[in-house]
Structure formats: structure tokens, C-alpha cells
Coordinates of C-alpha atoms in Angstrom, one line a residue:
X1120 CA 117.6 123.5 62.3
X1121 CA 117.3 126.5 61.3
X1122 CA 119.8 127.8 64.6
X1123 CA 122.2 125.1 63.8
X1124 CA 123.4 127.1 60.3
X1125 CA 126.8 127.4 60.8
X1126 CA 129.5 127.2 58.8
X1127 CA 132.0 126.0 61.3
X1128 CA 129.4 122.7 62.1
X1129 CA 129.7 118.8 61.4
X1130 CA 127.5 117.5 59.8
X1131 CA 124.0 117.2 61.0
X1132 CA 123.5 113.3 61.2
X1133 CA 120.5 111.5 61.2
X1134 CA 119.8 107.6 61.4
X1135 CA 116.6 106.6 59.2
X1136 CA 115.4 103.6 59.7
X1137 CA 113.8 101.9 56.4
X1138 CA 109.8 102.8 57.6
X1139 CA 111.4 106.5 56.3
X1140 CA 114.5 106.1 54.1
X1141 CA 112.8 106.2 50.6
X1142 CA 109.5 107.7 51.4
X1143 CA 109.8 110.8 53.8
X1144 CA 113.9 111.2 54.1
X1145 CA 114.4 111.9 50.3
X1146 CA 111.6 114.5 50.2
X1147 CA 112.7 116.2 53.4
X1148 CA 116.6 116.4 52.5
X1149 CA 114.8 118.4 49.1
X1150 CA 113.0 120.5 51.1
X1151 CA 115.9 121.0 53.1
X1152 CA 118.4 121.6 50.1
X1153 CA 116.1 124.5 49.2
X1154 CA 116.1 126.6 52.3
X1155 CA 120.5 127.1 50.9
X1156 CA 121.4 126.6 54.9
X1157 CA 125.3 125.9 55.1
X1158 CA 124.8 122.6 57.0
X1159 CA 125.8 119.4 55.2
X1160 CA 124.0 116.2 56.3
X1161 CA 125.2 112.6 56.7
X1162 CA 122.6 110.1 56.7
X1163 CA 122.9 106.4 58.5
X1164 CA 120.6 103.5 57.5
X1165 CA 120.6 100.2 60.6
X1166 CA 118.8 99.0 62.3
X1167 CA 116.6 100.3 65.6
X1168 CA 118.2 99.1 68.7
X1169 CA 122.4 99.9 66.6
X1170 CA 120.8 103.5 65.2
X1171 CA 119.0 104.0 69.1
X1172 CA 122.3 103.6 70.4
X1173 CA 124.5 105.9 68.5
X1174 CA 121.9 108.4 69.2
X1175 CA 122.4 107.4 73.3
X1176 CA 126.7 107.4 72.2
X1177 CA 126.7 111.2 70.2
X1178 CA 126.9 109.0 66.8
X1179 CA 123.8 110.4 65.6
X1180 CA 121.8 114.0 66.1
X1181 CA 118.6 111.9 66.1
X1182 CA 116.5 109.6 64.6
X1183 CA 113.4 108.8 62.5
X1184 CA 111.5 105.9 61.9
X1185 CA 108.7 103.4 63.6
X1186 CA 108.0 104.6 67.5
X1187 CA 110.6 102.2 69.6
X1188 CA 109.1 100.1 72.3
X1189 CA 109.1 102.1 75.7
X1190 CA 112.1 99.8 77.2
X1191 CA 114.3 101.2 74.1
X1192 CA 113.0 104.8 75.1
X1193 CA 115.4 105.4 78.3
X1194 CA 116.8 108.9 78.4
X1195 CA 114.9 109.6 74.5
X1196 CA 112.2 111.9 73.7
X1197 CA 109.8 111.0 70.9
X1198 CA 108.1 113.1 68.5
X1199 CA 105.4 111.7 66.4
X1200 CA 104.9 112.5 62.9
X1201 CA 102.2 110.5 60.8
X1202 CA 101.6 106.7 61.4
X1203 CA 102.5 103.6 59.4
X1204 CA 100.9 100.1 58.5
X1205 CA 102.3 96.9 57.9
X1206 CA 101.3 95.1 54.3
X1207 CA 102.0 91.9 52.8
X1208 CA 103.2 92.7 49.6
X1209 CA 103.5 90.6 46.4
X1210 CA 104.7 91.4 43.1
X1211 CA 101.5 91.9 40.3
X1212 CA 102.7 88.8 38.7
X1213 CA 102.7 86.4 41.5
X1214 CA 100.1 83.9 41.9
X1215 CA 98.5 85.7 45.4
X1216 CA 98.1 88.7 43.2
X1217 CA 94.6 89.1 42.2
X1218 CA 92.7 87.4 45.1
X1219 CA 90.4 89.1 46.8
X1220 CA 90.5 86.8 50.1
X1221 CA 94.2 84.7 51.4
X1222 CA 93.9 81.4 52.8
X1223 CA 96.4 81.2 55.5
X1224 CA 97.5 77.5 53.9
X1225 CA 98.5 79.3 50.5
X1226 CA 100.8 82.1 52.4
X1227 CA 102.6 78.9 53.6
X1228 CA 103.7 77.7 49.9
X1229 CA 105.9 81.2 49.1
X1230 CA 109.3 82.4 51.1
X1231 CA 108.3 85.1 53.2
X1232 CA 110.3 87.9 54.4
X1233 CA 110.2 89.1 57.0
X1234 CA 111.5 91.7 59.3
X1235 CA 114.6 90.6 62.0
X1236 CA 113.9 89.6 65.7
X1237 CA 115.9 93.6 66.6
X1238 CA 113.3 95.7 64.5
X1239 CA 110.3 97.9 65.5
X1240 CA 108.0 96.3 64.0
X1241 CA 108.9 92.4 64.1
X1242 CA 106.7 92.0 67.4
X1243 CA 103.9 93.2 65.4
X1244 CA 104.1 90.9 62.8
X1245 CA 104.3 88.3 65.2
X1246 CA 100.9 89.2 67.0
X1247 CA 99.9 89.6 63.4
X1248 CA 100.9 85.3 62.2
X1249 CA 98.7 84.5 65.1
X1250 CA 95.7 87.0 64.9
X1251 CA 95.0 85.7 61.5
X1252 CA 95.7 82.2 61.7
X1253 CA 99.0 82.1 59.9
X1254 CA 101.0 79.1 60.3
X1255 CA 104.7 79.6 60.3
X1256 CA 105.9 79.5 57.0
X1257 CA 108.6 77.1 55.5
X1258 CA 111.0 79.2 53.7
X1259 CA 111.4 82.5 56.1
X1260 CA 114.0 85.0 55.5
X1261 CA 114.7 87.8 58.2
X1262 CA 115.9 90.4 56.6
X1263 CA 115.6 95.0 57.0
X1264 CA 117.4 95.4 53.6
X1265 CA 114.7 97.1 51.6
X1266 CA 116.4 96.6 48.3
X1267 CA 117.4 93.5 49.0
X1268 CA 113.2 93.4 49.6
X1269 CA 112.5 94.7 46.2
X1270 CA 114.4 92.3 44.6
X1271 CA 113.5 88.7 46.3
X1272 CA 109.9 90.0 46.1
X1273 CA 110.4 90.9 42.7
X1274 CA 112.4 88.4 41.1
X1275 CA 111.1 85.2 43.6
X1276 CA 107.8 85.1 44.3
X1277 CA 108.5 86.2 48.1
X1278 CA 105.4 87.6 50.0
X1279 CA 107.3 90.5 51.9
X1280 CA 106.1 91.7 55.5
X1281 CA 106.5 95.2 55.5
X1282 CA 105.9 99.1 56.9
X1283 CA 104.0 100.6 53.9
X1284 CA 106.1 103.3 54.0
X1285 CA 109.1 101.3 52.5
X1286 CA 106.9 100.3 49.6
X1287 CA 104.7 103.2 48.8
X1288 CA 106.0 103.6 45.3
X1289 CA 105.6 100.6 44.5
X1290 CA 102.4 100.1 45.9
X1291 CA 101.3 103.5 43.7
X1292 CA 102.3 102.3 40.6
X1293 CA 100.7 98.9 40.6
X1294 CA 104.3 97.1 40.6
X1295 CA 104.0 95.1 44.6
X1296 CA 99.9 94.5 45.4
X1297 CA 99.2 94.9 49.6
X1298 CA 97.3 91.2 49.9
X1299 CA 93.8 91.2 51.3
X1300 CA 95.2 90.9 54.9
X1301 CA 93.6 92.7 57.6
X1302 CA 96.7 94.4 59.5
X1303 CA 95.6 97.1 61.3
X1304 CA 96.5 95.9 64.9
X1305 CA 99.9 97.1 63.1
X1306 CA 99.4 100.6 62.4
X1307 CA 102.1 102.7 64.8
X1308 CA 102.8 106.1 65.1
X1309 CA 106.7 107.1 62.8
X1310 CA 108.6 110.0 64.2
X1311 CA 112.2 111.9 65.6
X1312 CA 113.7 110.3 68.3
X1313 CA 116.1 113.0 70.1
X1314 CA 118.5 112.8 73.6
X1315 CA 116.2 113.9 76.5
X1316 CA 116.9 117.6 77.1
X1317 CA 118.8 118.1 73.8
X1318 CA 119.6 121.3 73.0
X1319 CA 121.7 122.9 69.8
X1320 CA 125.1 123.3 70.2

């Protein structure tokens, strides 16, 4: 980014998946501003497929988030930064919040927020359901909106299946609680996607 520091350059266009938009991006942008560089930043959030298409068509300079599936990586390079895991989260007032174990039948009683089929973590969540023997919930809401997820989980007793990084501050403060479900199989790399052989302009 230092190499791109020219007054006449357009903004650096960054696509940020929900995985990083709440946790990584605010700190990264704060550090960037502290460098007092001359280029502005434009951040776009959205689903993985949309952001990667924008990266390939040169509407974005880079995308930050979970590593896409191999079939989505054609023409792209990925540089890992850290690893993230999916959690099943509820508000601290939820009836399941203080449980030491979770019965699959109890899981089915509540509305469940799941990632949309186009999201990167959707296949991980499907596999998790099979591993844990969870029945298909009766009331499923597909969403990648972190603002909707926070509000609906807080106010309407939902179980939110989401990357831990998205709600790390709520988990730290105790507003949200991660249910006692083994989700190690959902652990995945988070990092930077750029076009293959991309060079600074």
C-alpha cells in the first residue's frame, strides 16, 4: 500500500466479508490512517461470490475474508492471516445460554439464523448439522447481514450460526454466549484475496 501512495490515485477498494468487517477492518483502517498516507479507502461488504466477481472485474483491489472454496479461486491468490471458527450464539437472556450441553431437540425449538447458500461458511454449517445430529430447524432465516443478526438474536430469541470474528466483541462483553457445541470442523483460514499476478498500478 505504501507503493501506491500517490495523490492522483483513486481510492483503495476493499471488499470485506462479514467475517472481518466487524473485527479486523476497523483496526486495520485505524492503523492505515495513523500512517498518514494520501490514498483514501473505500470498503464494500457483501457475499463472497459478489465480492470475488467484483475483484475479477477490477471493481475491487482486494477482498478480505474466509478462504473461498477451491473452485472459486480461479485467477486469484490467497494469503492467510489467521483462522476463524463458526459458533452457535444466543443472547445472554436466552433459555439455552447457561446450558452445559445442548440437546438436538432443544435446538429445533428456536428460530435459527444460518448463512445463505452463497456464503463461504454455508458448507461448513451443513456438515456441522450432520456431525452433531441436529434436526433441520422449523424456523430458519438465511442471512449474511450482521446488523440484522445482532438485532434478531438480541431481541427475538434466535440461535445465530456465525463466524466467531463477527461477534467477538459481544462474546467478550458477555452480551452473546456461544453454545456448548463442538464446531472445530468449521475452523478455516481468513486472509487476503487478490488477482493472480496483480501488480501495484
